[in-house]
Short mmCIF file of C-alpha atoms and ligand atoms in Angstrom, two decimals:
data_model
loop_
_atom_site.label_atom_id
_atom_site.label_comp_id
_atom_site.label_asym_id
_atom_site.label_seq_id
_atom_site.Cartn_x
_atom_site.Cartn_y
_atom_site.Cartn_z
CA MET A 1 0.49 0.26 0.12
CA LYS A 2 1.76 3.32 -1.30
CA THR A 3 1.99 6.19 1.50
CA THR A 4 0.62 9.78 0.79
CA THR A 5 1.78 11.94 2.62
CA THR A 6 3.10 16.33 2.78
CA ILE A 7 6.64 17.20 2.43
CA ASP A 8 6.67 19.17 5.19
CA LYS A 9 6.22 15.17 6.92
CA ILE A 10 8.98 13.95 5.24
CA ALA A 11 11.49 13.74 7.86
CA GLY A 12 8.52 10.95 9.04
CA PHE A 13 9.62 8.69 5.64
CA VAL A 14 12.97 8.14 5.45
CA ASP A 15 13.39 4.81 3.83
CA ARG A 16 10.10 4.49 3.23
CA GLU A 17 8.09 4.53 -0.41
CA VAL A 18 5.94 7.32 -0.63
CA THR A 19 3.12 9.39 -2.52
CA LEU A 20 3.26 13.12 -3.12
CA SER A 21 0.79 15.82 -4.59
CA GLY A 22 1.87 18.88 -5.66
CA TRP A 23 3.56 21.11 -9.02
CA LEU A 24 6.92 20.94 -10.73
CA TYR A 25 8.51 24.31 -9.11
CA ASN A 26 12.07 24.46 -11.51
CA LYS A 27 14.31 21.15 -12.68
CA ARG A 28 17.61 20.55 -13.99
CA GLU A 29 18.26 17.35 -16.35
CA SER A 30 20.87 15.61 -17.63
CA LYS A 31 21.42 13.08 -20.29
CA LYS A 32 20.66 9.80 -16.56
CA LEU A 33 19.25 11.95 -14.39
CA GLN A 34 16.13 14.50 -13.82
CA PHE A 35 16.85 16.80 -10.90
CA LEU A 36 12.88 18.24 -10.28
CA GLN A 37 12.09 20.60 -7.63
CA ILE A 38 8.09 19.51 -6.44
CA ARG A 39 6.34 21.89 -4.46
CA ASP A 40 3.15 21.00 -3.27
CA GLY A 41 1.84 24.14 -1.12
CA THR A 42 3.96 22.62 2.42
CA GLY A 43 7.48 23.10 1.19
CA ILE A 44 9.72 22.13 -1.62
CA ILE A 45 11.06 18.49 -2.57
CA GLN A 46 14.29 17.30 -4.88
CA ALA A 47 12.77 14.67 -6.74
CA ILE A 48 15.14 12.23 -8.60
CA VAL A 49 14.81 10.36 -11.98
CA SER A 50 17.27 8.20 -12.82
CA ILE A 51 17.52 6.55 -16.05
CA LYS A 52 19.08 3.03 -15.09
CA ASP A 53 15.73 3.02 -11.81
CA VAL A 54 12.63 3.24 -14.19
CA ASP A 55 11.37 2.56 -17.71
CA GLU A 56 11.32 4.33 -20.70
CA GLU A 57 7.41 5.86 -19.88
CA THR A 58 8.39 7.05 -16.44
CA TRP A 59 11.90 8.58 -18.12
CA SER A 60 9.97 10.99 -21.16
CA ALA A 61 7.05 11.72 -18.06
CA GLY A 62 9.67 13.48 -15.81
CA GLN A 63 11.12 14.34 -19.66
CA SER A 64 7.47 16.20 -20.46
CA LEU A 65 6.86 18.33 -17.01
CA THR A 66 6.88 22.23 -17.46
CA GLN A 67 6.83 24.70 -14.50
CA GLU A 68 4.59 24.70 -13.15
CA SER A 69 2.57 21.18 -14.01
CA SER A 70 0.02 19.54 -11.84
CA LEU A 71 1.57 15.94 -10.59
CA TYR A 72 1.11 13.11 -8.33
CA ILE A 73 4.80 11.64 -7.35
CA THR A 74 5.52 8.11 -6.24
CA GLY A 75 9.57 6.82 -4.80
CA THR A 76 11.86 6.68 -1.48
CA VAL A 77 12.39 9.21 1.15
CA SER A 78 15.61 9.45 1.58
CA LYS A 79 18.07 11.81 4.20
CA HIS A 80 21.14 14.03 3.36
CA PRO A 81 23.94 12.39 5.22
CA LYS A 82 24.44 15.81 7.14
CA ARG A 83 22.39 18.57 6.45
CA ASP A 84 18.38 18.19 7.41
CA GLU A 85 17.23 18.04 4.08
CA TYR A 86 15.72 14.58 1.94
CA GLU A 87 14.97 13.70 -1.02
CA LEU A 88 12.61 11.49 -3.99
CA GLN A 89 14.03 8.57 -5.23
CA VAL A 90 11.99 8.34 -8.42
CA LYS A 91 10.28 4.60 -8.88
CA SER A 92 9.06 3.86 -12.01
CA GLY A 93 5.25 4.26 -12.77
CA GLY A 94 5.82 6.97 -10.26
CA ILE A 95 5.07 9.97 -12.58
CA ASN A 96 1.50 10.31 -13.03
CA ILE A 97 0.98 13.68 -14.59
CA ILE A 98 -2.80 15.74 -13.49
CA GLN A 99 -1.66 19.02 -16.51
CA VAL A 100 1.38 19.98 -18.16
CA THR A 101 1.02 23.78 -17.86
CA GLU A 102 2.13 25.42 -20.71
CA ASP A 103 3.76 28.88 -20.59
CA TYR A 104 3.79 29.64 -16.85
CA PRO A 105 4.38 33.99 -16.98
CA ILE A 106 6.16 33.59 -14.16
CA THR A 107 9.83 32.39 -14.63
CA PRO A 108 12.89 31.61 -11.94
CA LYS A 109 14.28 34.91 -14.85
CA ASP A 110 13.56 38.28 -12.57
CA HIS A 111 10.74 40.09 -13.51
CA GLY A 112 9.55 43.88 -12.54
CA THR A 113 7.94 44.33 -8.82
CA GLY A 114 4.79 45.74 -11.04
CA TYR A 115 4.23 42.45 -13.39
CA LEU A 116 4.40 40.24 -10.83
CA PHE A 117 1.91 42.00 -9.06
CA GLU A 118 0.02 41.86 -11.96
CA HIS A 119 0.44 38.36 -11.81
CA ARG A 120 -0.41 38.34 -8.21
CA HIS A 121 -2.43 35.13 -7.41
CA LEU A 122 0.49 32.24 -9.40
CA TRP A 123 3.26 34.75 -8.21
CA LEU A 124 1.73 33.37 -4.80
CA ARG A 125 3.37 30.57 -5.24
CA SER A 126 6.88 31.62 -5.55
CA GLN A 127 9.29 30.86 -2.59
CA LYS A 128 9.49 34.46 -1.28
CA PRO A 129 6.30 35.34 -1.32
CA TRP A 130 4.97 32.13 0.51
CA ALA A 131 7.92 32.86 3.10
CA LEU A 132 6.42 36.15 3.57
CA LEU A 133 3.17 34.92 4.16
CA ARG A 134 3.10 32.36 5.81
CA ILE A 135 4.93 34.64 8.41
CA ARG A 136 2.71 37.31 7.58
CA SER A 137 -0.10 33.51 9.34
CA GLU A 138 2.44 33.25 12.37
CA VAL A 139 2.62 37.10 13.43
CA ILE A 140 -1.98 36.60 13.20
CA GLN A 141 -1.17 33.64 15.49
CA ALA A 142 0.99 35.10 18.53
CA ILE A 143 -0.66 38.47 18.44
CA ARG A 144 -3.94 36.37 19.20
CA THR A 145 -2.05 34.03 21.59
CA PHE A 146 -0.62 36.43 22.96
CA PHE A 147 -3.75 38.50 24.54
CA TYR A 148 -5.78 35.52 24.97
CA GLU A 149 -3.67 34.33 27.14
CA ASP A 150 -3.52 37.36 28.40
CA GLY A 151 -6.61 37.75 29.58
CA TYR A 152 -8.50 39.87 26.67
CA LEU A 153 -11.40 39.42 24.95
CA ALA A 154 -11.74 39.26 21.01
CA PHE A 155 -14.23 41.49 19.92
CA ASP A 156 -14.80 42.93 16.61
CA SER A 157 -15.87 45.92 15.53
CA PRO A 158 -18.18 46.90 12.67
CA MET A 159 -16.40 47.62 8.76
CA PHE A 160 -20.02 50.16 8.21
CA THR A 161 -19.58 53.33 10.20
CA PRO A 162 -21.35 56.06 10.99
CA SER A 163 -18.29 58.30 11.67
CA ALA A 164 -14.70 59.57 11.20
CA VAL A 165 -11.80 58.07 13.40
CA GLU A 166 -8.29 59.47 11.87
CA GLY A 167 -9.61 62.56 10.18
CA THR A 168 -12.68 63.06 6.86
CA THR A 169 -9.95 62.82 3.95
CA THR A 170 -8.63 59.36 4.02
CA LEU A 171 -12.80 58.60 4.32
CA PHE A 172 -14.33 55.39 1.73
CA ASN A 173 -17.76 56.39 1.55
CA VAL A 174 -20.29 53.55 0.36
CA ASP A 175 -23.61 53.81 -0.54
CA TYR A 176 -26.02 53.04 2.55
CA PHE A 177 -29.60 52.00 1.65
CA GLY A 178 -30.31 55.76 0.85
CA GLU A 179 -27.23 57.27 3.29
CA THR A 180 -23.88 57.76 3.66
CA ALA A 181 -22.08 55.69 5.33
CA PHE A 182 -18.33 55.13 5.59
CA LEU A 183 -15.60 52.39 6.19
CA THR A 184 -14.21 52.16 8.99
CA GLN A 185 -10.50 53.46 9.59
CA SER A 186 -9.40 52.17 13.14
CA GLY A 187 -12.35 49.90 15.38
CA GLN A 188 -10.96 51.80 18.10
CA LEU A 189 -13.75 53.73 18.94
CA TYR A 190 -16.26 50.90 19.46
CA GLY A 191 -12.73 48.63 21.13
CA GLU A 192 -14.04 51.66 24.12
CA ALA A 193 -17.41 51.07 24.00
CA GLY A 194 -16.12 47.04 25.06
CA ALA A 195 -13.63 48.09 27.38
CA MET A 196 -16.04 49.69 29.26
CA ALA A 197 -17.71 45.87 29.26
CA HIS A 198 -14.90 43.00 29.61
CA ARG A 199 -12.31 45.75 30.99
CA LYS A 200 -9.84 44.06 28.90
CA ILE A 201 -10.68 43.78 25.15
CA VAL A 202 -8.95 43.80 21.68
CA VAL A 203 -9.82 44.15 17.99
CA PHE A 204 -8.13 42.54 15.02
CA GLY A 205 -9.76 42.97 11.41
CA PRO A 206 -9.19 45.22 8.41
CA THR A 207 -9.59 48.56 8.03
CA PHE A 208 -9.62 51.06 5.32
CA ARG A 209 -8.30 54.10 4.51
CA ALA A 210 -8.40 56.34 1.31
CA GLU A 211 -4.45 56.77 1.58
CA LYS A 212 -3.70 58.99 -1.41
CA SER A 213 -0.02 58.55 -1.37
CA LYS A 214 2.18 55.87 -3.08
CA THR A 215 4.31 54.88 -0.01
CA ARG A 216 5.98 51.57 0.33
CA ARG A 217 3.72 52.32 4.05
CA HIS A 218 0.84 52.82 2.99
CA LEU A 219 -2.01 50.69 1.75
CA THR A 220 -5.92 51.48 1.59
CA GLU A 221 -6.85 47.95 3.77
CA PHE A 222 -4.86 47.06 6.09
CA TRP A 223 -5.53 45.34 9.33
CA MET A 224 -4.98 46.14 12.51
CA ILE A 225 -5.29 44.64 16.11
CA GLU A 226 -5.76 47.34 18.34
CA PRO A 227 -5.99 46.56 22.50
CA GLU A 228 -7.70 49.02 24.43
CA VAL A 229 -8.14 48.35 28.26
CA ALA A 230 -10.24 50.44 31.16
CA PHE A 231 -8.37 52.27 33.59
CA PHE A 232 -5.00 51.80 32.00
CA ASP A 233 -2.36 54.89 31.20
CA LEU A 234 0.33 55.19 29.42
CA GLU A 235 2.70 53.38 31.31
CA ASP A 236 0.60 50.31 31.57
CA ASN A 237 1.10 50.49 27.26
CA PHE A 238 4.44 51.40 26.65
CA GLU A 239 4.54 47.43 28.84
CA LEU A 240 1.64 45.69 26.86
CA MET A 241 3.67 47.24 23.51
CA GLU A 242 6.64 46.06 24.83
CA ARG A 243 5.80 42.69 26.25
CA MET A 244 3.45 41.97 23.22
CA THR A 245 6.50 43.22 20.85
CA MET A 246 9.02 40.45 22.22
CA TYR A 247 6.33 37.66 22.33
CA VAL A 248 5.54 37.92 18.11
CA ILE A 249 9.72 38.51 18.02
CA GLU A 250 10.39 35.85 19.62
CA TRP A 251 7.82 33.66 18.34
CA VAL A 252 9.12 34.40 14.91
CA LEU A 253 12.35 33.23 15.43
CA ASP A 254 11.39 29.84 16.80
CA LYS A 255 9.07 29.05 14.33
CA CYS A 256 9.69 30.07 11.22
CA ARG A 257 13.51 30.24 10.93
CA LYS A 258 13.23 28.62 7.32
CA GLU A 259 10.94 31.51 6.08
CA LEU A 260 13.82 33.76 7.65
CA GLU A 261 16.01 32.52 5.22
CA ILE A 262 14.54 31.87 2.30
CA LEU A 263 14.15 35.84 2.43
CA GLU A 264 17.53 36.63 3.80
CA ARG A 265 16.19 38.55 6.81
CA ASP A 266 19.50 39.20 9.13
CA THR A 267 18.51 37.38 12.36
CA SER A 268 20.93 38.88 14.70
CA LEU A 269 19.23 42.64 14.52
CA LEU A 270 16.04 40.96 16.08
CA GLU A 271 17.76 38.91 18.51
CA LYS A 272 20.03 41.81 19.36
CA ILE A 273 16.32 43.46 20.50
CA LYS A 274 16.10 43.31 24.11
CA LEU A 275 13.34 45.09 27.13
CA PRO A 276 13.55 48.00 27.82
CA PHE A 277 12.54 50.10 24.62
CA ILE A 278 13.74 53.63 24.46
CA ARG A 279 11.42 56.36 25.87
CA MET A 280 11.73 59.13 24.01
CA HIS A 281 9.76 62.43 25.02
CA TYR A 282 8.73 64.41 22.14
CA ASP A 283 10.47 67.23 22.74
CA ASP A 284 13.59 65.45 23.12
CA ALA A 285 13.26 63.53 19.80
CA VAL A 286 12.54 66.83 18.34
CA LYS A 287 16.23 68.01 19.41
CA GLU A 288 17.65 64.71 18.03
CA LEU A 289 16.26 64.49 15.22
CA ASN A 290 18.14 68.39 14.29
CA GLU A 291 20.97 66.69 15.26
CA LEU A 292 20.72 63.90 12.67
CA ARG A 293 19.54 66.35 10.33
CA LYS A 294 22.33 68.77 10.97
CA LYS A 295 24.93 65.30 10.84
CA ALA A 296 22.89 64.19 7.74
CA GLY A 297 24.07 68.11 6.33
CA ILE A 298 20.43 68.73 5.71
CA ASN A 299 19.76 72.83 6.62
CA GLU A 300 15.79 72.98 7.47
CA GLU A 301 15.56 72.73 11.07
CA PHE A 302 12.81 70.18 12.35
CA GLU A 303 10.07 72.84 14.10
CA TRP A 304 8.16 71.34 17.48
CA GLY A 305 4.79 70.51 16.04
CA GLY A 306 5.59 68.57 13.21
CA ASP A 307 4.72 65.14 12.57
CA LEU A 308 7.66 63.40 11.79
CA GLY A 309 8.18 62.32 8.61
CA SER A 310 9.07 59.49 6.57
CA PRO A 311 12.71 60.26 6.67
CA ASP A 312 12.80 61.71 10.03
CA GLU A 313 11.49 58.06 11.59
CA THR A 314 13.73 56.38 9.20
CA MET A 315 16.87 58.69 10.82
CA LEU A 316 15.61 58.68 14.10
CA THR A 317 15.37 54.73 13.81
CA GLU A 318 18.34 53.70 12.24
CA ALA A 319 20.64 55.06 15.25
CA HIS A 320 18.61 53.03 17.81
CA GLU A 321 18.25 49.30 17.71
CA ASN A 322 15.55 49.02 19.76
CA PRO A 323 12.30 49.92 19.07
CA ILE A 324 11.26 53.88 20.36
CA PHE A 325 8.14 54.89 22.14
CA LEU A 326 8.00 58.68 20.75
CA HIS A 327 5.54 59.78 22.85
CA HIS A 328 3.88 63.05 24.52
CA PHE A 329 2.99 64.69 21.02
CA PRO A 330 1.72 67.53 20.49
CA ARG A 331 -2.08 67.54 20.74
CA GLU A 332 -2.67 69.44 17.68
CA ILE A 333 -1.19 66.41 15.40
CA LYS A 334 -3.36 63.86 17.03
CA ALA A 335 -6.79 63.28 16.87
CA PHE A 336 -9.67 64.10 18.70
CA TYR A 337 -10.30 61.44 21.53
CA MET A 338 -6.49 61.90 22.53
CA ALA A 339 -6.53 62.27 26.59
CA PRO A 340 -4.18 66.19 27.53
CA ASP A 341 -1.18 66.30 29.60
CA PRO A 342 -3.34 67.31 32.63
CA ASP A 343 0.95 68.44 33.59
CA ASP A 344 1.58 70.42 30.09
CA GLU A 345 -1.40 71.15 27.51
CA ARG A 346 1.03 71.71 24.67
CA VAL A 347 0.94 67.40 24.62
CA SER A 348 -1.22 65.02 24.74
CA LEU A 349 -1.05 60.96 26.90
CA SER A 350 0.12 59.12 22.74
CA VAL A 351 2.47 56.98 21.66
CA ASP A 352 3.52 55.79 18.64
CA MET A 353 5.81 52.83 18.01
CA LEU A 354 9.17 52.87 16.15
CA ALA A 355 10.00 49.90 14.58
CA PRO A 356 14.15 50.16 13.92
CA GLU A 357 16.22 49.66 10.81
CA GLY A 358 14.64 52.92 9.75
CA TYR A 359 11.19 50.99 9.47
CA GLY A 360 9.49 53.87 11.75
CA GLU A 361 5.74 53.63 12.66
CA ILE A 362 4.19 50.42 13.79
CA ILE A 363 1.57 51.24 16.17
CA GLY A 364 0.13 54.78 17.17
CA GLY A 365 -2.10 54.93 20.73
CA GLY A 366 -2.78 56.70 23.77
CA GLN A 367 -4.43 57.42 26.77
CA ARG A 368 -7.97 58.65 25.76
CA ALA A 369 -9.93 61.98 27.04
CA ASP A 370 -12.63 60.49 29.26
CA ASP A 371 -13.95 63.93 30.19
CA GLU A 372 -17.15 64.40 27.77
CA LYS A 373 -16.41 68.23 27.54
CA TYR A 374 -13.40 68.17 26.29
CA VAL A 375 -14.19 65.60 23.65
CA ILE A 376 -17.01 67.74 22.75
CA GLU A 377 -14.85 69.95 22.15
CA GLN A 378 -12.26 68.18 20.14
CA ILE A 379 -15.25 67.34 17.86
CA LYS A 380 -16.01 70.42 17.35
CA LYS A 381 -12.40 71.44 16.80
CA HIS A 382 -11.88 69.19 14.13
CA ASP A 383 -15.24 69.38 12.76
CA LEU A 384 -16.45 66.24 12.81
CA PRO A 385 -20.06 65.75 13.50
CA GLN A 386 -21.79 65.87 17.30
CA GLU A 387 -24.31 63.08 16.68
CA ALA A 388 -22.11 60.84 15.30
CA PHE A 389 -20.09 60.99 18.63
CA GLU A 390 -23.18 60.75 20.50
CA TRP A 391 -22.84 56.86 21.45
CA PHE A 392 -19.44 57.32 22.11
CA LEU A 393 -20.02 60.30 24.10
CA ASP A 394 -22.35 58.19 26.27
CA LEU A 395 -19.12 56.05 27.74
CA ARG A 396 -17.81 59.47 29.39
CA ARG A 397 -21.52 60.16 30.54
CA TYR A 398 -21.28 56.59 31.78
CA GLY A 399 -18.62 55.31 34.27
CA THR A 400 -16.01 57.50 32.16
CA ASN A 401 -12.34 56.18 33.63
CA PRO A 402 -8.55 56.60 32.76
CA HIS A 403 -8.36 54.23 29.59
CA GLY A 404 -6.44 53.34 26.25
CA GLY A 405 -4.64 51.10 24.02
CA PHE A 406 -3.02 51.32 20.69
CA GLY A 407 -3.67 49.73 16.66
CA LEU A 408 -0.80 47.81 15.80
CA GLY A 409 -0.24 47.88 11.53
CA LEU A 410 -0.26 44.11 11.30
CA GLU A 411 1.71 44.57 7.11
CA ARG A 412 3.99 46.93 9.36
CA LEU A 413 5.34 44.62 11.53
CA VAL A 414 5.79 41.57 9.48
CA ALA A 415 7.55 43.80 6.78
CA TRP A 416 9.42 44.42 9.80
CA LEU A 417 10.26 41.36 10.51
CA ALA A 418 10.49 39.83 7.42
CA GLY A 419 12.71 42.67 6.95
CA VAL A 420 11.06 43.61 3.40
CA GLN A 421 11.17 46.96 2.11
CA SER A 422 8.33 47.03 1.50
CA ILE A 423 4.44 46.48 3.09
CA ARG A 424 2.89 45.99 -0.43
CA GLY A 425 3.58 41.92 -0.66
CA CYS A 426 2.97 41.49 3.33
CA ILE A 427 -0.87 41.28 2.93
CA PRO A 428 -2.04 38.39 0.05
CA PHE A 429 -3.77 40.71 -2.16
CA PRO A 430 -2.30 44.59 -1.64
CA ARG A 431 -5.10 47.07 -2.37
CA THR A 432 -3.59 50.99 -2.84
CA ILE A 433 -4.57 53.72 -5.50
CA GLU A 434 -3.51 52.04 -8.53
CA LYS A 435 -4.76 48.80 -7.83
CA VAL A 436 -7.30 46.45 -6.60
CA TYR A 437 -6.86 43.77 -9.66
CA PRO A 438 -6.48 41.04 -9.29
P1 ATP B 1 0.97 57.47 9.29
O1 ATP B 1 1.15 58.81 9.70
O2 ATP B 1 2.30 56.76 9.38
O3 ATP B 1 0.37 57.04 8.27
P2 ATP B 1 -1.24 56.99 11.08
O4 ATP B 1 -0.75 57.55 12.17
O5 ATP B 1 -1.50 57.59 9.96
O6 ATP B 1 -0.14 56.59 10.19
P3 ATP B 1 -2.66 55.43 13.15
O7 ATP B 1 -4.24 55.79 12.87
O8 ATP B 1 -1.70 55.58 14.35
O9 ATP B 1 -2.18 55.74 11.71
O10 ATP B 1 -2.77 53.74 13.18
C1 ATP B 1 -2.34 52.38 13.78
C2 ATP B 1 -1.12 52.29 12.84
O11 ATP B 1 -2.14 51.30 11.43
C3 ATP B 1 -0.44 52.21 12.08
O12 ATP B 1 1.00 52.91 13.36
C4 ATP B 1 -0.26 52.00 10.98
O13 ATP B 1 1.16 50.59 11.12
C5 ATP B 1 -0.66 51.54 10.20
N1 ATP B 1 -1.60 52.22 9.62
C6 ATP B 1 -1.70 53.40 9.28
N2 ATP B 1 -2.43 53.94 8.39
C7 ATP B 1 -1.73 52.34 7.31
C8 ATP B 1 -2.07 52.37 5.73
N3 ATP B 1 -2.70 53.27 5.53
N4 ATP B 1 -0.56 51.29 5.57
C9 ATP B 1 -0.55 50.34 6.53
N5 ATP B 1 -1.42 50.11 7.42
C10 ATP B 1 -1.04 51.88 8.42
MN1 MN B 2 -0.33 56.46 14.26
#
């Protein structure tokens, strides 16, 4: 009886005959040997067809295989004497072709990224996208596990919303039975309601922002992890971000060695990260940025009150090995719901976590304004319609308390951990201003 299995489990089948099902990834051949790289979704294995071991039919079946042809393949598993590598010695009658694929659009030669994203539905099968999306999956699992073990309730916020969270310029409108609704930009406001019911909740879902900029760090549809906790101050927030980040780093280093290798990630940079992370007040960031700018020969000063641009975050985070908590941003550049600092009215109880190696912001969070009057004032100041926020104000009317949380961009976290330049490859089908196909 033949045994069927998958490549990820092949170590348990040494010296036994197995049948795999998959696709031809690549091949090399000589007069006497065919080396078939077979992928089956769980990994890649080299299958060897030797002219002296197989009948003519099997040999010519091997010859006819083209890239991405689908097949069943049967042979005996052997292990490399030193490395953890396995091979399949194909036997006579061991190649059973389902389809010989013609003209597969993605060849082993280099294609431009534009072309590859046009063929994203196929490109997913190539090694690097394969590895990157496996890391994404592990990161999701790590985060879910972290919050679950820490006693957080999974709390799902709605996708259709009546109100803007992060300003109105990046809203997607939807016709909602003749009224306008918006796709959610953040689940936070709903998360706050959840925190008042369950104390510690975490929202995890897609968010939508009509980002008109084309950067390596912006998608129009991305996934956010948003914990929200009642009776929770800025220091609690730092501590949560630190613990969560370390947990995910360790998880990925533990479970994604092979994937990180495929992506040629220098993992020593992740291994160097230690607690505590850097705490940097906005005032000090301004000073440090200006020193860094001077060193880089940039004459223009970074003025107090401004938001950090990508180049600023890159400069700042390249100067440190650990992530940075940049905290106490000026009130003016933060969302309406940020708590003001009671000791310094210029600034808010806000924090961004910047990832090292130039990656920059991956988390934004803070303590929420918990005073009804103040929140109403801010809604007016930000030109937002108060009616849409009446329910949110109720949270300040009935049992208000200092509370807070953060929003972590999943794709940005994955890009940093995997060491890739753009976040576009960190989601199966990226959406940007210029891309909704495939
Ligand atoms: P940025 O200033 O980098 O555009 P932001 O300050 O608008 O981001 P927040 O509103 O603080 O972002 O959102 C929380 C997190 O969500 C960010 O730290 C980031 O990781 C992620 N994020 C925000 N916008 C995007 C986007 N367009 N694409 C991917 N991730 C995003
Ligand atoms: Mn932010």
